[in-house]
Amino acid sequence: MSIPQTLAAVVLALLLTACGSAPGATQAPTVPPAPAAPTQAVAPDAATAAPVAPTQAVAPDAATVAPAAPTQAVAPDAATVAPAAPPAGMPAGGPPPGGGPGGPGGFGAGTSFTATAAFADVAYAAASETQKLDIYLPAGDGPFPVVVNYHAGGFKFGDKGMIPGALGQALLDAGYAVVGVNYRLSGEAPFPAAVLDARAAVRFLRANAATYQLDPERIAAFGQSAGGNIAAMVGTTAESTSFDDASLGNAEVSSAVQAVVNWFGPTDFGQMDAQAAAQGCAASDQTHSEATSFESAYLGAPVATAPELVAQANPITYIDGSEPPFLIQKGDQDCTVAVESTAMLADALQAAGLTVEYDLLVGVGHGDTGSTPVFEGEQNIQRVLTFLSTHL
């Protein structure tokens, strides 16, 4: 190649380099940088976050100082004690907002029941995997009188293991068998499924009393909050055919109980908001008639537009004079289920000439939420035992 030709080649190469590519090469496209991650706060994982503390200050002694209604029941030292693993049927992180005000949740800060079941996960019916119960037996030889526990949870959450610990142990020590019952929750089947199950459990226990060392003629129903409503329904519907379901078994056996203990259960869903307002409770406690409430989910229809279902879920509807003795206990500061919502059942039983004992416990709300137990305090536990020994 001559010198002029060499110079020409060099010049051409320099020009191509200035343009950014050699002949035949493909230039890579320019890629814009990825956007920066958002700086907004991200909500914690509900499966691991501790439940939110009440939005108000609560005095240490709930037995003497009336706390306002919390957004949800919180254990005595929720700020420093991590919540225990939730029972089956309850979402991780504990009950959601509405398990306190807005629905009969009954998640009080009572002690945990630590006894070991003599018979666990016993199927009392075959319509659902939910229909199981646990039987706890006292020391000695039976047959034992029975207290059947219907758990709290707004008809939506909860498990048969949710038995008040101090009361449950006191019952065992006093010679009672204690039975925890799972019933179908509102997410699985709406009303009347829970009541059908509650009655079926009694029939099963009575039909199989000899197998489990139980006294078939001495059975009491006990419940807190939503469970209190169910226990009351069991107590008032023994003579009603509305809740007979032969498919759940033991159709020829009575579902009657000989006593009922109702801790702060609701009675008439349709009146709950007005009762809360009359008591001076917050607006957040006046949402029972809304379509999203626990009570509406339980009925399978909004409380405000389903008066017939509301009446059917009201234990007063079935009072006919054949009801067993009732012990009804209520906290005078309860806004989750207003005082009158529970008291009205005692009034109706008394008006019918039935045996009913009604206690309004001073300075306590929807269950034991303070550091000093009231419902599960020694004095009140003895009160319950005295009632049962008198009538069972």
mmCIF file of C-alpha atoms in Angstrom:
data_model
loop_
_atom_site.group_PDB
_atom_site.id
_atom_site.type_symbol
_atom_site.label_atom_id
_atom_site.label_comp_id
_atom_site.label_asym_id
_atom_site.label_seq_id
_atom_site.Cartn_x
_atom_site.Cartn_y
_atom_site.Cartn_z
ATOM 1 C CA MET A 1 0.000 0.000 0.000
ATOM 2 C CA SER A 2 1.393 3.469 -0.848
ATOM 3 C CA ILE A 3 1.808 6.170 1.788
ATOM 4 C CA PRO A 4 -1.179 8.215 0.491
ATOM 5 C CA GLN A 5 -3.339 5.105 0.691
ATOM 6 C CA THR A 6 -2.131 4.383 4.237
ATOM 7 C CA LEU A 7 -2.936 7.930 5.366
ATOM 8 C CA ALA A 8 -6.391 7.660 3.848
ATOM 9 C CA ALA A 9 -7.053 4.431 5.747
ATOM 10 C CA VAL A 10 -5.964 6.019 9.038
ATOM 11 C CA VAL A 11 -8.183 9.054 8.484
ATOM 12 C CA LEU A 12 -11.159 6.781 7.702
ATOM 13 C CA ALA A 13 -10.564 4.757 10.868
ATOM 14 C CA LEU A 14 -10.423 7.926 12.978
ATOM 15 C CA LEU A 15 -13.709 9.163 11.498
ATOM 16 C CA LEU A 16 -15.460 5.853 12.234
ATOM 17 C CA THR A 17 -14.198 5.854 15.821
ATOM 18 C CA ALA A 18 -15.547 9.364 16.338
ATOM 19 C CA CYS A 19 -18.995 8.173 15.213
ATOM 20 C CA GLY A 20 -18.996 5.492 17.958
ATOM 21 C CA SER A 21 -18.719 2.243 15.941
ATOM 22 C CA ALA A 22 -16.627 0.326 13.546
ATOM 23 C CA PRO A 23 -18.094 -0.808 10.260
ATOM 24 C CA GLY A 24 -20.571 -3.649 10.746
ATOM 25 C CA ALA A 25 -20.796 -3.216 14.576
ATOM 26 C CA THR A 26 -24.146 -2.810 16.449
ATOM 27 C CA GLN A 27 -24.297 -0.109 19.105
ATOM 28 C CA ALA A 28 -25.909 -1.164 22.446
ATOM 29 C CA PRO A 29 -29.065 0.816 23.259
ATOM 30 C CA THR A 30 -29.072 3.197 26.184
ATOM 31 C CA VAL A 31 -31.032 1.771 29.230
ATOM 32 C CA PRO A 32 -32.644 4.266 31.632
ATOM 33 C CA PRO A 33 -31.741 3.795 35.301
ATOM 34 C CA ALA A 34 -34.264 1.883 37.487
ATOM 35 C CA PRO A 35 -36.504 4.143 39.561
ATOM 36 C CA ALA A 36 -35.538 4.521 43.179
ATOM 37 C CA ALA A 37 -37.452 2.433 45.719
ATOM 38 C CA PRO A 38 -40.360 4.305 47.328
ATOM 39 C CA THR A 39 -39.590 5.915 50.647
ATOM 40 C CA GLN A 40 -43.042 5.463 52.218
ATOM 41 C CA ALA A 41 -43.423 3.370 55.366
ATOM 42 C CA VAL A 42 -44.458 -0.232 54.877
ATOM 43 C CA ALA A 43 -46.928 -1.868 57.254
ATOM 44 C CA PRO A 44 -45.444 -4.596 59.435
ATOM 45 C CA ASP A 45 -46.182 -8.246 58.794
ATOM 46 C CA ALA A 46 -49.367 -9.025 60.736
ATOM 47 C CA ALA A 47 -48.122 -12.538 61.284
ATOM 48 C CA THR A 48 -45.286 -11.291 63.482
ATOM 49 C CA ALA A 49 -46.248 -7.838 64.684
ATOM 50 C CA ALA A 50 -47.547 -7.475 68.237
ATOM 51 C CA PRO A 51 -51.186 -6.368 68.522
ATOM 52 C CA VAL A 52 -51.778 -2.654 68.766
ATOM 53 C CA ALA A 53 -52.086 -1.387 72.318
ATOM 54 C CA PRO A 54 -55.307 0.362 73.359
ATOM 55 C CA THR A 55 -55.583 3.958 72.267
ATOM 56 C CA GLN A 56 -56.383 5.095 75.789
ATOM 57 C CA ALA A 57 -54.666 4.814 79.129
ATOM 58 C CA VAL A 58 -55.945 1.972 81.297
ATOM 59 C CA ALA A 59 -55.504 2.107 85.058
ATOM 60 C CA PRO A 60 -53.594 -0.842 86.562
ATOM 61 C CA ASP A 61 -56.521 -1.917 88.729
ATOM 62 C CA ALA A 62 -59.382 -2.573 86.331
ATOM 63 C CA ALA A 63 -61.529 -3.756 89.231
ATOM 64 C CA THR A 64 -61.774 -0.258 90.691
ATOM 65 C CA VAL A 65 -61.129 2.115 87.796
ATOM 66 C CA ALA A 66 -63.473 1.918 84.851
ATOM 67 C CA PRO A 67 -61.494 1.809 81.584
ATOM 68 C CA ALA A 68 -63.037 3.027 78.379
ATOM 69 C CA ALA A 69 -63.552 0.396 75.698
ATOM 70 C CA PRO A 70 -60.274 -0.706 74.055
ATOM 71 C CA THR A 71 -59.992 -1.222 70.344
ATOM 72 C CA GLN A 72 -59.316 -4.871 71.154
ATOM 73 C CA ALA A 73 -58.683 -6.771 74.358
ATOM 74 C CA VAL A 74 -55.013 -6.609 75.277
ATOM 75 C CA ALA A 75 -53.119 -8.707 77.806
ATOM 76 C CA PRO A 76 -52.001 -6.880 80.992
ATOM 77 C CA ASP A 77 -48.549 -5.959 79.669
ATOM 78 C CA ALA A 78 -48.965 -6.018 75.898
ATOM 79 C CA ALA A 79 -46.221 -3.442 75.489
ATOM 80 C CA THR A 80 -43.545 -5.841 76.662
ATOM 81 C CA VAL A 81 -44.966 -9.354 76.380
ATOM 82 C CA ALA A 82 -45.099 -10.912 72.931
ATOM 83 C CA PRO A 83 -48.504 -12.440 72.124
ATOM 84 C CA ALA A 84 -48.799 -16.199 72.292
ATOM 85 C CA ALA A 85 -49.418 -18.179 69.142
ATOM 86 C CA PRO A 86 -53.085 -17.754 68.163
ATOM 87 C CA PRO A 87 -55.466 -20.664 68.565
ATOM 88 C CA ALA A 88 -56.671 -22.460 65.475
ATOM 89 C CA GLY A 89 -59.274 -20.435 63.637
ATOM 90 C CA MET A 90 -57.798 -17.094 64.658
ATOM 91 C CA PRO A 91 -55.596 -15.109 62.278
ATOM 92 C CA ALA A 92 -51.923 -14.663 63.075
ATOM 93 C CA GLY A 93 -51.288 -11.564 65.145
ATOM 94 C CA GLY A 94 -54.429 -12.017 67.239
ATOM 95 C CA PRO A 95 -57.989 -10.849 66.699
ATOM 96 C CA PRO A 96 -58.401 -8.106 64.112
ATOM 97 C CA PRO A 97 -59.891 -4.716 64.908
ATOM 98 C CA GLY A 98 -63.532 -5.440 65.568
ATOM 99 C CA GLY A 99 -62.765 -8.354 67.860
ATOM 100 C CA GLY A 100 -63.169 -5.667 70.486
ATOM 101 C CA PRO A 101 -65.541 -2.795 69.714
ATOM 102 C CA GLY A 102 -67.761 -3.592 66.779
ATOM 103 C CA GLY A 103 -68.262 -7.249 67.544
ATOM 104 C CA PRO A 104 -68.631 -9.540 70.511
ATOM 105 C CA GLY A 105 -65.069 -10.714 70.529
ATOM 106 C CA GLY A 106 -64.519 -11.518 74.180
ATOM 107 C CA PHE A 107 -60.740 -11.733 73.919
ATOM 108 C CA GLY A 108 -60.137 -10.897 77.549
ATOM 109 C CA ALA A 109 -56.793 -11.134 79.263
ATOM 110 C CA GLY A 110 -57.756 -14.110 81.375
ATOM 111 C CA THR A 111 -55.353 -16.887 82.215
ATOM 112 C CA SER A 112 -54.678 -19.704 79.766
ATOM 113 C CA PHE A 113 -56.145 -23.145 80.362
ATOM 114 C CA THR A 114 -53.232 -25.571 80.620
ATOM 115 C CA ALA A 115 -54.924 -28.830 81.598
ATOM 116 C CA THR A 116 -54.469 -31.869 79.375
ATOM 117 C CA ALA A 117 -57.577 -33.276 77.748
ATOM 118 C CA ALA A 118 -58.439 -36.839 78.675
ATOM 119 C CA PHE A 119 -60.119 -37.153 75.274
ATOM 120 C CA ALA A 120 -59.030 -34.768 72.512
ATOM 121 C CA ASP A 121 -60.518 -33.955 69.103
ATOM 122 C CA VAL A 122 -63.555 -36.152 69.608
ATOM 123 C CA ALA A 123 -65.953 -35.859 66.648
ATOM 124 C CA TYR A 124 -69.474 -35.159 67.897
ATOM 125 C CA ALA A 125 -70.960 -34.924 64.394
ATOM 126 C CA ALA A 126 -69.829 -35.685 60.856
ATOM 127 C CA ALA A 127 -71.046 -32.737 58.791
ATOM 128 C CA SER A 128 -67.789 -30.777 59.166
ATOM 129 C CA GLU A 129 -64.211 -31.268 60.319
ATOM 130 C CA THR A 130 -64.914 -28.408 62.714
ATOM 131 C CA GLN A 131 -67.328 -30.473 64.798
ATOM 132 C CA LYS A 132 -64.908 -31.695 67.447
ATOM 133 C CA LEU A 133 -64.622 -31.359 71.199
ATOM 134 C CA ASP A 134 -62.106 -31.915 73.990
ATOM 135 C CA ILE A 135 -63.043 -33.519 77.317
ATOM 136 C CA TYR A 136 -61.110 -32.694 80.499
ATOM 137 C CA LEU A 137 -61.775 -34.897 83.514
ATOM 138 C CA PRO A 138 -61.160 -34.219 87.208
ATOM 139 C CA ALA A 139 -59.382 -36.663 89.474
ATOM 140 C CA GLY A 140 -61.362 -39.605 90.760
ATOM 141 C CA ASP A 141 -64.097 -41.775 89.386
ATOM 142 C CA GLY A 142 -67.136 -40.485 87.528
ATOM 143 C CA PRO A 143 -69.755 -39.919 86.546
ATOM 144 C CA PHE A 144 -68.904 -36.218 86.716
ATOM 145 C CA PRO A 145 -71.176 -33.198 86.252
ATOM 146 C CA VAL A 146 -70.261 -31.389 83.036
ATOM 147 C CA VAL A 147 -69.606 -27.765 82.084
ATOM 148 C CA VAL A 148 -69.618 -27.281 78.298
ATOM 149 C CA ASN A 149 -67.611 -24.250 77.151
ATOM 150 C CA TYR A 150 -68.600 -22.336 73.996
ATOM 151 C CA HIS A 151 -65.673 -20.068 73.143
ATOM 152 C CA ALA A 152 -65.672 -16.366 72.355
ATOM 153 C CA GLY A 153 -64.556 -14.823 69.055
ATOM 154 C CA GLY A 154 -67.352 -12.793 67.498
ATOM 155 C CA PHE A 155 -68.753 -15.977 65.895
ATOM 156 C CA LYS A 156 -65.857 -15.634 63.456
ATOM 157 C CA PHE A 157 -62.670 -16.683 65.267
ATOM 158 C CA GLY A 158 -61.656 -18.908 68.133
ATOM 159 C CA ASP A 159 -61.113 -22.492 69.138
ATOM 160 C CA LYS A 160 -62.275 -25.067 71.661
ATOM 161 C CA GLY A 161 -59.081 -24.519 73.636
ATOM 162 C CA MET A 162 -60.214 -21.008 74.594
ATOM 163 C CA ILE A 163 -61.403 -21.937 78.082
ATOM 164 C CA PRO A 164 -60.877 -19.388 80.889
ATOM 165 C CA GLY A 165 -57.832 -20.812 82.617
ATOM 166 C CA ALA A 166 -58.484 -19.998 86.262
ATOM 167 C CA LEU A 167 -62.152 -20.928 86.019
ATOM 168 C CA GLY A 168 -61.456 -24.100 84.054
ATOM 169 C CA GLN A 169 -58.928 -25.322 86.608
ATOM 170 C CA ALA A 170 -61.242 -24.427 89.494
ATOM 171 C CA LEU A 171 -64.008 -26.469 87.868
ATOM 172 C CA LEU A 172 -61.721 -29.486 87.554
ATOM 173 C CA ASP A 173 -60.581 -29.095 91.157
ATOM 174 C CA ALA A 174 -64.234 -28.984 92.252
ATOM 175 C CA GLY A 175 -65.015 -32.251 90.468
ATOM 176 C CA TYR A 176 -66.542 -31.020 87.212
ATOM 177 C CA ALA A 177 -65.692 -32.338 83.773
ATOM 178 C CA VAL A 178 -64.941 -29.479 81.373
ATOM 179 C CA VAL A 179 -65.676 -29.770 77.654
ATOM 180 C CA GLY A 180 -64.390 -27.368 75.002
ATOM 181 C CA VAL A 181 -66.476 -27.336 71.821
ATOM 182 C CA ASN A 182 -65.594 -26.210 68.322
ATOM 183 C CA TYR A 183 -68.619 -24.985 66.411
ATOM 184 C CA ARG A 184 -68.855 -23.855 62.804
ATOM 185 C CA LEU A 185 -67.804 -20.219 62.520
ATOM 186 C CA SER A 186 -69.406 -17.616 60.297
ATOM 187 C CA GLY A 187 -66.761 -18.000 57.590
ATOM 188 C CA GLU A 188 -67.732 -21.642 57.164
ATOM 189 C CA ALA A 189 -71.482 -21.590 57.705
ATOM 190 C CA PRO A 190 -73.794 -18.797 58.884
ATOM 191 C CA PHE A 191 -76.479 -18.982 61.559
ATOM 192 C CA PRO A 192 -77.992 -21.284 62.697
ATOM 193 C CA ALA A 193 -75.020 -23.634 62.162
ATOM 194 C CA ALA A 194 -73.276 -22.650 65.408
ATOM 195 C CA VAL A 195 -76.421 -23.271 67.463
ATOM 196 C CA LEU A 196 -77.084 -26.568 65.700
ATOM 197 C CA ASP A 197 -73.544 -27.629 66.556
ATOM 198 C CA ALA A 198 -73.786 -26.450 70.159
ATOM 199 C CA ARG A 199 -76.914 -28.521 70.707
ATOM 200 C CA ALA A 200 -75.482 -31.519 68.834
ATOM 201 C CA ALA A 201 -72.474 -31.489 71.165
ATOM 202 C CA VAL A 202 -74.772 -31.720 74.201
ATOM 203 C CA ARG A 203 -76.674 -34.615 72.642
ATOM 204 C CA PHE A 204 -73.426 -36.429 71.869
ATOM 205 C CA LEU A 205 -72.141 -35.999 75.416
ATOM 206 C CA ARG A 206 -75.408 -37.224 76.872
ATOM 207 C CA ALA A 207 -75.625 -40.203 74.499
ATOM 208 C CA ASN A 208 -72.028 -41.214 75.254
ATOM 209 C CA ALA A 209 -71.902 -40.224 78.911
ATOM 210 C CA ALA A 210 -70.890 -43.675 80.131
ATOM 211 C CA THR A 211 -67.944 -43.813 77.719
ATOM 212 C CA TYR A 212 -66.514 -40.534 78.997
ATOM 213 C CA GLN A 213 -67.463 -40.842 82.708
ATOM 214 C CA LEU A 214 -70.028 -38.039 82.502
ATOM 215 C CA ASP A 215 -73.328 -37.518 84.300
ATOM 216 C CA PRO A 216 -75.958 -37.147 81.534
ATOM 217 C CA GLU A 217 -78.404 -35.437 83.898
ATOM 218 C CA ARG A 218 -76.029 -32.704 85.077
ATOM 219 C CA ILE A 219 -74.827 -30.640 82.126
ATOM 220 C CA ALA A 220 -74.292 -26.864 82.169
ATOM 221 C CA ALA A 221 -73.642 -24.541 79.227
ATOM 222 C CA PHE A 222 -71.038 -21.799 79.673
ATOM 223 C CA GLY A 223 -69.901 -19.106 77.265
ATOM 224 C CA GLN A 224 -68.226 -15.727 77.004
ATOM 225 C CA SER A 225 -69.350 -12.980 74.626
ATOM 226 C CA ALA A 226 -70.362 -14.678 71.354
ATOM 227 C CA GLY A 227 -70.124 -17.950 73.261
ATOM 228 C CA GLY A 228 -72.429 -16.469 75.883
ATOM 229 C CA ASN A 229 -75.076 -15.912 73.222
ATOM 230 C CA ILE A 230 -74.669 -19.506 72.038
ATOM 231 C CA ALA A 231 -74.852 -20.872 75.598
ATOM 232 C CA ALA A 232 -78.025 -18.850 76.144
ATOM 233 C CA MET A 233 -79.488 -20.207 72.910
ATOM 234 C CA VAL A 234 -78.771 -23.755 74.084
ATOM 235 C CA GLY A 235 -80.491 -22.907 77.353
ATOM 236 C CA THR A 236 -83.657 -21.489 75.819
ATOM 237 C CA THR A 237 -84.188 -23.740 72.782
ATOM 238 C CA ALA A 238 -84.482 -27.190 74.376
ATOM 239 C CA GLU A 239 -88.205 -27.330 73.610
ATOM 240 C CA SER A 240 -87.907 -25.684 70.188
ATOM 241 C CA THR A 241 -87.942 -27.731 66.995
ATOM 242 C CA SER A 242 -86.342 -24.889 65.020
ATOM 243 C CA PHE A 243 -82.856 -26.210 65.719
ATOM 244 C CA ASP A 244 -83.426 -29.933 65.307
ATOM 245 C CA ASP A 245 -81.040 -31.439 62.757
ATOM 246 C CA ALA A 246 -81.119 -35.227 62.747
ATOM 247 C CA SER A 247 -78.163 -35.328 60.354
ATOM 248 C CA LEU A 248 -75.888 -34.222 63.207
ATOM 249 C CA GLY A 249 -76.628 -37.398 65.133
ATOM 250 C CA ASN A 250 -78.337 -38.567 68.321
ATOM 251 C CA ALA A 251 -81.630 -37.051 67.232
ATOM 252 C CA GLU A 252 -83.543 -39.027 69.852
ATOM 253 C CA VAL A 253 -81.451 -37.578 72.714
ATOM 254 C CA SER A 254 -82.341 -34.343 74.517
ATOM 255 C CA SER A 255 -80.175 -31.253 74.025
ATOM 256 C CA ALA A 256 -81.473 -29.677 77.254
ATOM 257 C CA VAL A 257 -78.986 -28.387 79.804
ATOM 258 C CA GLN A 258 -79.571 -28.030 83.527
ATOM 259 C CA ALA A 259 -77.861 -24.653 84.029
ATOM 260 C CA VAL A 260 -76.415 -21.782 81.980
ATOM 261 C CA VAL A 261 -73.592 -19.362 82.814
ATOM 262 C CA ASN A 262 -73.459 -16.414 80.408
ATOM 263 C CA TRP A 263 -70.529 -14.017 80.613
ATOM 264 C CA PHE A 264 -71.262 -10.748 78.765
ATOM 265 C CA GLY A 265 -73.016 -12.278 75.763
ATOM 266 C CA PRO A 266 -75.116 -10.189 73.344
ATOM 267 C CA THR A 267 -78.850 -10.789 73.101
ATOM 268 C CA ASP A 268 -80.609 -8.752 70.397
ATOM 269 C CA PHE A 269 -78.239 -7.794 67.569
ATOM 270 C CA GLY A 270 -80.725 -5.259 66.226
ATOM 271 C CA GLN A 271 -80.624 -3.162 69.401
ATOM 272 C CA MET A 272 -76.904 -3.255 70.109
ATOM 273 C CA ASP A 273 -76.004 0.051 68.450
ATOM 274 C CA ALA A 274 -78.791 1.976 70.183
ATOM 275 C CA GLN A 275 -77.868 0.391 73.511
ATOM 276 C CA ALA A 276 -74.221 1.389 73.056
ATOM 277 C CA ALA A 277 -75.248 4.948 72.184
ATOM 278 C CA ALA A 278 -77.527 5.197 75.222
ATOM 279 C CA GLN A 279 -74.649 4.064 77.425
ATOM 280 C CA GLY A 280 -72.416 6.786 75.995
ATOM 281 C CA CYS A 281 -70.075 4.404 74.203
ATOM 282 C CA ALA A 282 -67.937 5.603 71.304
ATOM 283 C CA ALA A 283 -69.160 5.632 67.716
ATOM 284 C CA SER A 284 -66.792 2.745 66.982
ATOM 285 C CA ASP A 285 -68.893 0.643 69.363
ATOM 286 C CA GLN A 286 -72.041 1.391 67.378
ATOM 287 C CA THR A 287 -71.328 -0.636 64.240
ATOM 288 C CA HIS A 288 -73.107 -3.924 64.955
ATOM 289 C CA SER A 289 -75.803 -3.265 62.360
ATOM 290 C CA GLU A 290 -73.342 -2.571 59.557
ATOM 291 C CA ALA A 291 -73.023 -5.093 56.746
ATOM 292 C CA THR A 292 -69.380 -5.757 57.671
ATOM 293 C CA SER A 293 -69.977 -6.439 61.374
ATOM 294 C CA PHE A 294 -69.323 -9.746 63.083
ATOM 295 C CA GLU A 295 -73.035 -10.093 63.773
ATOM 296 C CA SER A 296 -73.939 -9.575 60.116
ATOM 297 C CA ALA A 297 -71.337 -12.145 59.069
ATOM 298 C CA TYR A 298 -72.813 -14.553 61.604
ATOM 299 C CA LEU A 299 -76.347 -14.090 60.292
ATOM 300 C CA GLY A 300 -75.235 -14.218 56.667
ATOM 301 C CA ALA A 301 -77.078 -10.936 56.043
ATOM 302 C CA PRO A 302 -76.806 -7.341 57.292
ATOM 303 C CA VAL A 303 -78.332 -6.966 60.740
ATOM 304 C CA ALA A 304 -80.083 -3.781 59.627
ATOM 305 C CA THR A 305 -82.010 -5.550 56.859
ATOM 306 C CA ALA A 306 -82.610 -8.970 58.415
ATOM 307 C CA PRO A 307 -85.037 -8.546 61.346
ATOM 308 C CA GLU A 308 -86.322 -12.116 61.074
ATOM 309 C CA LEU A 309 -82.812 -13.558 61.399
ATOM 310 C CA VAL A 310 -82.075 -11.165 64.255
ATOM 311 C CA ALA A 311 -85.133 -12.476 66.102
ATOM 312 C CA GLN A 312 -84.155 -16.086 65.417
ATOM 313 C CA ALA A 313 -80.684 -15.501 66.911
ATOM 314 C CA ASN A 314 -82.157 -13.877 70.038
ATOM 315 C CA PRO A 315 -82.501 -16.314 72.972
ATOM 316 C CA ILE A 316 -85.426 -14.308 74.353
ATOM 317 C CA THR A 317 -87.506 -15.428 71.359
ATOM 318 C CA TYR A 318 -87.659 -18.988 72.687
ATOM 319 C CA ILE A 319 -88.382 -18.442 76.382
ATOM 320 C CA ASP A 320 -91.371 -20.610 77.282
ATOM 321 C CA GLY A 321 -91.015 -21.195 81.016
ATOM 322 C CA SER A 322 -89.039 -24.434 80.750
ATOM 323 C CA GLU A 323 -85.585 -22.837 80.894
ATOM 324 C CA PRO A 324 -82.963 -23.933 83.452
ATOM 325 C CA PRO A 325 -81.421 -21.560 86.017
ATOM 326 C CA PHE A 326 -79.222 -18.840 84.507
ATOM 327 C CA LEU A 327 -76.257 -16.961 85.963
ATOM 328 C CA ILE A 328 -75.581 -13.866 83.853
ATOM 329 C CA GLN A 329 -72.546 -11.694 84.608
ATOM 330 C CA LYS A 330 -71.592 -8.394 83.037
ATOM 331 C CA GLY A 331 -68.977 -5.661 83.416
ATOM 332 C CA ASP A 332 -70.473 -2.225 83.985
ATOM 333 C CA GLN A 333 -67.910 -0.592 81.666
ATOM 334 C CA ASP A 334 -68.521 -2.936 78.727
ATOM 335 C CA CYS A 335 -68.990 -1.071 75.458
ATOM 336 C CA THR A 336 -68.086 -3.971 73.169
ATOM 337 C CA VAL A 337 -71.445 -5.463 74.111
ATOM 338 C CA ALA A 338 -73.338 -2.727 75.938
ATOM 339 C CA VAL A 339 -74.609 -3.479 79.430
ATOM 340 C CA GLU A 340 -78.259 -3.499 78.400
ATOM 341 C CA SER A 341 -77.561 -5.956 75.576
ATOM 342 C CA THR A 342 -76.823 -8.600 78.198
ATOM 343 C CA ALA A 343 -79.102 -7.350 80.980
ATOM 344 C CA MET A 344 -82.190 -7.576 78.771
ATOM 345 C CA LEU A 345 -81.929 -11.374 78.784
ATOM 346 C CA ALA A 346 -81.932 -11.428 82.590
ATOM 347 C CA ASP A 347 -84.977 -9.151 82.589
ATOM 348 C CA ALA A 348 -86.840 -11.425 80.162
ATOM 349 C CA LEU A 349 -86.067 -14.562 82.167
ATOM 350 C CA GLN A 350 -87.167 -12.883 85.377
ATOM 351 C CA ALA A 351 -90.378 -11.643 83.751
ATOM 352 C CA ALA A 352 -91.158 -15.243 82.788
ATOM 353 C CA GLY A 353 -90.836 -16.299 86.428
ATOM 354 C CA LEU A 354 -87.621 -18.246 85.848
ATOM 355 C CA THR A 355 -84.568 -18.613 88.072
ATOM 356 C CA VAL A 356 -81.975 -16.065 87.012
ATOM 357 C CA GLU A 357 -79.100 -14.446 88.887
ATOM 358 C CA TYR A 358 -77.622 -11.298 87.366
ATOM 359 C CA ASP A 359 -74.338 -9.743 88.512
ATOM 360 C CA LEU A 360 -73.086 -6.374 87.281
ATOM 361 C CA LEU A 361 -69.365 -6.355 88.045
ATOM 362 C CA VAL A 362 -68.044 -2.884 88.845
ATOM 363 C CA GLY A 363 -65.113 -1.305 87.053
ATOM 364 C CA VAL A 364 -64.603 -3.961 84.384
ATOM 365 C CA GLY A 365 -65.392 -4.082 80.684
ATOM 366 C CA HIS A 366 -65.673 -6.892 78.147
ATOM 367 C CA GLY A 367 -63.849 -9.537 80.137
ATOM 368 C CA ASP A 368 -60.715 -9.228 82.236
ATOM 369 C CA THR A 369 -58.504 -6.693 80.493
ATOM 370 C CA GLY A 370 -56.660 -5.255 83.485
ATOM 371 C CA SER A 371 -53.850 -6.603 85.627
ATOM 372 C CA THR A 372 -56.273 -7.636 88.375
ATOM 373 C CA PRO A 373 -58.783 -10.283 87.254
ATOM 374 C CA VAL A 374 -62.425 -9.759 88.107
ATOM 375 C CA PHE A 375 -64.365 -12.349 86.138
ATOM 376 C CA GLU A 376 -61.594 -14.830 86.901
ATOM 377 C CA GLY A 377 -60.822 -13.420 90.322
ATOM 378 C CA GLU A 378 -61.061 -15.782 93.275
ATOM 379 C CA GLN A 379 -64.280 -14.233 94.569
ATOM 380 C CA ASN A 380 -66.133 -14.500 91.272
ATOM 381 C CA ILE A 381 -64.899 -18.014 90.547
ATOM 382 C CA GLN A 382 -66.344 -19.046 93.904
ATOM 383 C CA ARG A 383 -69.568 -17.306 92.914
ATOM 384 C CA VAL A 384 -69.801 -19.427 89.745
ATOM 385 C CA LEU A 385 -68.986 -22.625 91.633
ATOM 386 C CA THR A 386 -71.683 -21.868 94.201
ATOM 387 C CA PHE A 387 -74.254 -21.317 91.460
ATOM 388 C CA LEU A 388 -73.338 -24.581 89.754
ATOM 389 C CA SER A 389 -73.315 -26.616 92.957
ATOM 390 C CA THR A 390 -76.751 -25.236 93.800
ATOM 391 C CA HIS A 391 -78.398 -25.915 90.458
ATOM 392 C CA LEU A 392 -76.431 -28.699 88.800
#
